[in-house]
Backbone as JSON, one array per atom type, in Angstrom:
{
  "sequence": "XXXXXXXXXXXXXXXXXXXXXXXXXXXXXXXXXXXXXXXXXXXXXXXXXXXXXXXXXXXXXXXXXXXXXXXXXXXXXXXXXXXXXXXXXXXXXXXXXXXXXXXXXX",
  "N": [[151.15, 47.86, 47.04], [148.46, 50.03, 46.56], [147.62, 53.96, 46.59], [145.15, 55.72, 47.16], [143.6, 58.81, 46.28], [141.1, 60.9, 46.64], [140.11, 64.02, 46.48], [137.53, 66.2, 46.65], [135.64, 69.29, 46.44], [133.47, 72.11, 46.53], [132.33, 73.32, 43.62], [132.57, 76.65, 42.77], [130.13, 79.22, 42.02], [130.27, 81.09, 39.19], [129.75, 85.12, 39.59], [126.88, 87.04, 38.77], [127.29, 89.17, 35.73], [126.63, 92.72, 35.81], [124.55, 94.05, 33.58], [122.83, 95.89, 33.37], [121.9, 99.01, 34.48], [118.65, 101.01, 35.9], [117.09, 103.99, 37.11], [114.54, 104.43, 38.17], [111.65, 106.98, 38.08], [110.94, 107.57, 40.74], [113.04, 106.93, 41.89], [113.59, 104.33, 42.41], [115.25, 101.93, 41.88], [116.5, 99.28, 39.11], [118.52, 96.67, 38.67], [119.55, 94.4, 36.29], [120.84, 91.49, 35.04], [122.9, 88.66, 33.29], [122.33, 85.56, 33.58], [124.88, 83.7, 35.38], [126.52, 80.41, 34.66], [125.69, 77.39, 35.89], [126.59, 74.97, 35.89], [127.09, 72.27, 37.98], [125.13, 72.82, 39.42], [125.13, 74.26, 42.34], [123.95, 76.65, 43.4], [122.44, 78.94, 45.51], [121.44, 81.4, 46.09], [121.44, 84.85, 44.65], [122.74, 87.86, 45.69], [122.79, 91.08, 46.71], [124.24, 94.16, 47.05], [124.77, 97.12, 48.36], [126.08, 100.94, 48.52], [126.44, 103.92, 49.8], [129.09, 105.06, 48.64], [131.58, 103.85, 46.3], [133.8, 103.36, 47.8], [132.55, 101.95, 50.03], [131.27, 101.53, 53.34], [129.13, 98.55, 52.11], [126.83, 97.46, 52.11], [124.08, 94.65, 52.82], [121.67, 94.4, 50.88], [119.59, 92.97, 49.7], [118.0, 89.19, 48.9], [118.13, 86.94, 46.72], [116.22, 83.95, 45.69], [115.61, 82.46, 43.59], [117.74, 80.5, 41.13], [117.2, 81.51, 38.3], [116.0, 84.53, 38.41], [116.48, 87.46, 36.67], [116.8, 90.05, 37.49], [116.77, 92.62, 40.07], [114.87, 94.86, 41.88], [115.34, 97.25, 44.12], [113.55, 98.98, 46.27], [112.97, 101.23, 48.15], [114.97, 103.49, 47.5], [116.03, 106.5, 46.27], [117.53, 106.94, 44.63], [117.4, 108.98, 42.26], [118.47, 111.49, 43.23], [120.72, 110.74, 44.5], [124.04, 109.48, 43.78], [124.53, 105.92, 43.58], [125.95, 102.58, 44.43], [126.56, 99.72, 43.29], [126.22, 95.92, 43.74], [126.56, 92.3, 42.88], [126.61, 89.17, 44.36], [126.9, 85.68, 44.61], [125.79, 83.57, 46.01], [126.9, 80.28, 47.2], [125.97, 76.29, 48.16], [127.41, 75.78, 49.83], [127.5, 77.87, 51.43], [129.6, 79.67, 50.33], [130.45, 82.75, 49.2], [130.45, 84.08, 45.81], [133.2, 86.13, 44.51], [132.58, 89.48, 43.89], [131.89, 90.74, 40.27], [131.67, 93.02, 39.21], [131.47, 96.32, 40.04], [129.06, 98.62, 39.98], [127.39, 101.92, 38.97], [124.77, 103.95, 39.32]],
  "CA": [[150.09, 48.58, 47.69], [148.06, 51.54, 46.23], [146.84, 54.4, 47.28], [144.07, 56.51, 46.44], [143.15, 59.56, 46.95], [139.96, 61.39, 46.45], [139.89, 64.84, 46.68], [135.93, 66.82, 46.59], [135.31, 70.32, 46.6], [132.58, 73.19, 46.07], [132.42, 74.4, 42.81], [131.58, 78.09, 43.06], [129.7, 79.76, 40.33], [130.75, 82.92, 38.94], [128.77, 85.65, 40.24], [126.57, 87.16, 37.59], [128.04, 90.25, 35.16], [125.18, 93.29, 35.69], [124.23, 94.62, 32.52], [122.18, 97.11, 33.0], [121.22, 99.96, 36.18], [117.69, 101.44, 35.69], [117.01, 104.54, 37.83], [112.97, 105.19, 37.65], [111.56, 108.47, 38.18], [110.71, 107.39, 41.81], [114.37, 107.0, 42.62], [114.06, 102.85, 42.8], [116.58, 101.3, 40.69], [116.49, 98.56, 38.83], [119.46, 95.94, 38.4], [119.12, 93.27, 35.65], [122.32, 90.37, 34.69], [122.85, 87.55, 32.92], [122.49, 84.59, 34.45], [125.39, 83.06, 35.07], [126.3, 79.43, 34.71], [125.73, 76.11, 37.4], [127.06, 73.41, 35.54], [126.86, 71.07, 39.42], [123.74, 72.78, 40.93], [125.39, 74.38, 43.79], [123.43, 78.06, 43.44], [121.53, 79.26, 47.07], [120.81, 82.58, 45.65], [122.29, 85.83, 44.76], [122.96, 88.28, 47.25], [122.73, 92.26, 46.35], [124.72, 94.88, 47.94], [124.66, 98.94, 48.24], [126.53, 101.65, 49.22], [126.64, 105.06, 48.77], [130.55, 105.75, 48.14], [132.66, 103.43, 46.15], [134.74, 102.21, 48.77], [131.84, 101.46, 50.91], [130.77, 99.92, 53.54], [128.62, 97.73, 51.42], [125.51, 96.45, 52.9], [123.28, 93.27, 51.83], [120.21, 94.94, 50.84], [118.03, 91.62, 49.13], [118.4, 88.09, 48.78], [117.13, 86.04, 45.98], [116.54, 82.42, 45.92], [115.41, 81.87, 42.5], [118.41, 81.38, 39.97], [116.05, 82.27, 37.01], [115.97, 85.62, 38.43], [117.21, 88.34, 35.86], [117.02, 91.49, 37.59], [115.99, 92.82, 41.5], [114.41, 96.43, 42.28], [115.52, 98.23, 44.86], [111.86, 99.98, 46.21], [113.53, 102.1, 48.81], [116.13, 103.9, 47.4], [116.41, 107.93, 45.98], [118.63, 107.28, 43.45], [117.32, 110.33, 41.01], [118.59, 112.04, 43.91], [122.23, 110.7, 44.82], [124.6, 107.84, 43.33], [124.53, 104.81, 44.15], [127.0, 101.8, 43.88], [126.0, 98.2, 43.65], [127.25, 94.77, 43.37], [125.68, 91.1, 42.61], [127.42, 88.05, 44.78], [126.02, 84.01, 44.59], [126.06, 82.41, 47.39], [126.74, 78.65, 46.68], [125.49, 75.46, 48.5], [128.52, 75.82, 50.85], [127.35, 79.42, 51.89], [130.56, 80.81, 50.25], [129.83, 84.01, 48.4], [131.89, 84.37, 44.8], [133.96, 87.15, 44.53], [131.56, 90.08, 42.71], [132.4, 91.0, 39.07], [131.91, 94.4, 39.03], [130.54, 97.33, 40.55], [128.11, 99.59, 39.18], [127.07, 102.82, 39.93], [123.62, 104.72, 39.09]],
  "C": [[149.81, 49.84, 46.88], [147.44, 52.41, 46.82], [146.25, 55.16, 46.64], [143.07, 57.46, 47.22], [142.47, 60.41, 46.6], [139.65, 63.04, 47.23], [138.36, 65.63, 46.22], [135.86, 68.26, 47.39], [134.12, 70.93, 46.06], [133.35, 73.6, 45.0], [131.69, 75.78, 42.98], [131.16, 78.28, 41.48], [130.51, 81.15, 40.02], [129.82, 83.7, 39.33], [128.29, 86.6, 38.93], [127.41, 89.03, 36.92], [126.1, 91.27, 35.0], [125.29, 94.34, 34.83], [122.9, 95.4, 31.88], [121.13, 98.0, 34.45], [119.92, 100.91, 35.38], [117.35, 102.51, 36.82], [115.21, 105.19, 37.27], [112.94, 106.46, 38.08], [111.32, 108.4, 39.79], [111.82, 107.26, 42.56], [114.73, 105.66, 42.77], [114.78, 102.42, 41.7], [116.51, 99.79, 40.78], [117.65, 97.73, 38.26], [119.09, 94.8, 38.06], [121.11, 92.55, 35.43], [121.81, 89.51, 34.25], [122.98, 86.87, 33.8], [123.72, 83.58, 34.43], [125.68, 81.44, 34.73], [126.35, 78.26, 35.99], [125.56, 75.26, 36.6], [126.48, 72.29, 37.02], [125.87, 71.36, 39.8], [123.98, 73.56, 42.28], [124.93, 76.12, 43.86], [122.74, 77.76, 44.68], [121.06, 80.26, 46.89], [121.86, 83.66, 45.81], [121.64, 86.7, 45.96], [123.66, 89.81, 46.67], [123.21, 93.34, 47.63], [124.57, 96.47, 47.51], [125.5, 99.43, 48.71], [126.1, 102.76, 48.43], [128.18, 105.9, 47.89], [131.37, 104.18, 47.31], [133.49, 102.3, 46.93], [134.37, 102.06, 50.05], [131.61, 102.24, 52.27], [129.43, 99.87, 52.35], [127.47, 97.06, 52.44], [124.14, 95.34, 52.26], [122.04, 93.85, 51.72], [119.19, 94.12, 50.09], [119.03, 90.58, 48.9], [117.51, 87.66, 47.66], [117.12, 84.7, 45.65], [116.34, 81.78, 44.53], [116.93, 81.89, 41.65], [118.33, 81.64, 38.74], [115.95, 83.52, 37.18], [117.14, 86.41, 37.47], [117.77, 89.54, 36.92], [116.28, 91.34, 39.43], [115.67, 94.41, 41.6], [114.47, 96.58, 43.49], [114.07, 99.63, 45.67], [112.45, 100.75, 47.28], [114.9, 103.26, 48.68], [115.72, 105.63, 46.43], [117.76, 107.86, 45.13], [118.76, 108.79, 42.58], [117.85, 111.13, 41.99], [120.53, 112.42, 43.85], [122.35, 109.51, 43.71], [124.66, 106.79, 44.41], [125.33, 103.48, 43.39], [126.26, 100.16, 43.98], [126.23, 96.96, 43.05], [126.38, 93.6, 43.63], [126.73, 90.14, 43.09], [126.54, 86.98, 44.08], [127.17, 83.7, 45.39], [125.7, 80.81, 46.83], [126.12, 77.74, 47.8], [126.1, 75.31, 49.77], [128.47, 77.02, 51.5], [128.59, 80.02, 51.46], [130.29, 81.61, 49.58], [130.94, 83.96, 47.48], [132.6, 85.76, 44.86], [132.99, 88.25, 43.2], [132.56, 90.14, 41.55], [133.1, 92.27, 38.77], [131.04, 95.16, 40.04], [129.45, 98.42, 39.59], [127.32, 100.8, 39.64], [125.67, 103.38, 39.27], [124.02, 105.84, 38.8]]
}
């Protein structure tokens, strides 16, 4: 007798590395990244967070569904003002969010 056994999981993606914070003169800030890779397909869109300190709280401030998207602007924000911290998830097919890369501050 054999047996056989078939294990199937979510691949997650990596969540992208953001390489480069743009603070206009208006205070909105601009966050661009490489795109990372989806070998399987299982992207739902990244998923952009804020705070103003470091060690948070962290709040989801845009979603994006494309994963062709480079970069997202921020149109509410006073950066030239204060700092600001901010972090790039992907949400996969399975709604799990990857673990961010990095943080980044303005």
């Amino acid at each position: 007798m054999i047996f056989l056994s078939l294990c199937f999981s979510a691949r997650a993606i990596n969540s992208p590395e953001i390489r480069c914070v743009l603070v206009l003169s208006n205070g909105q800030v601009t966050l661009s990244w490489q795109t990372p890779s989806d070998p399987f397909n299982e992207f739902a869109s990244y998923e952009v967070f804020s705070s103003t300190a470091l060690s948070g709280p962290y709040a989801n401030i845009g979603s994006i569904s494309s994963y062709t998207a480079t970069s997202f602007t921020c149109s509410s924000w006073y950066a030239n003002a204060s700092p600001y911290y901010f972090f790039v998830q992907v949400k996969n097919m399975s709604t799990a969010l990857s673990p961010a890369i990095d943080t980044v501050k303005t």
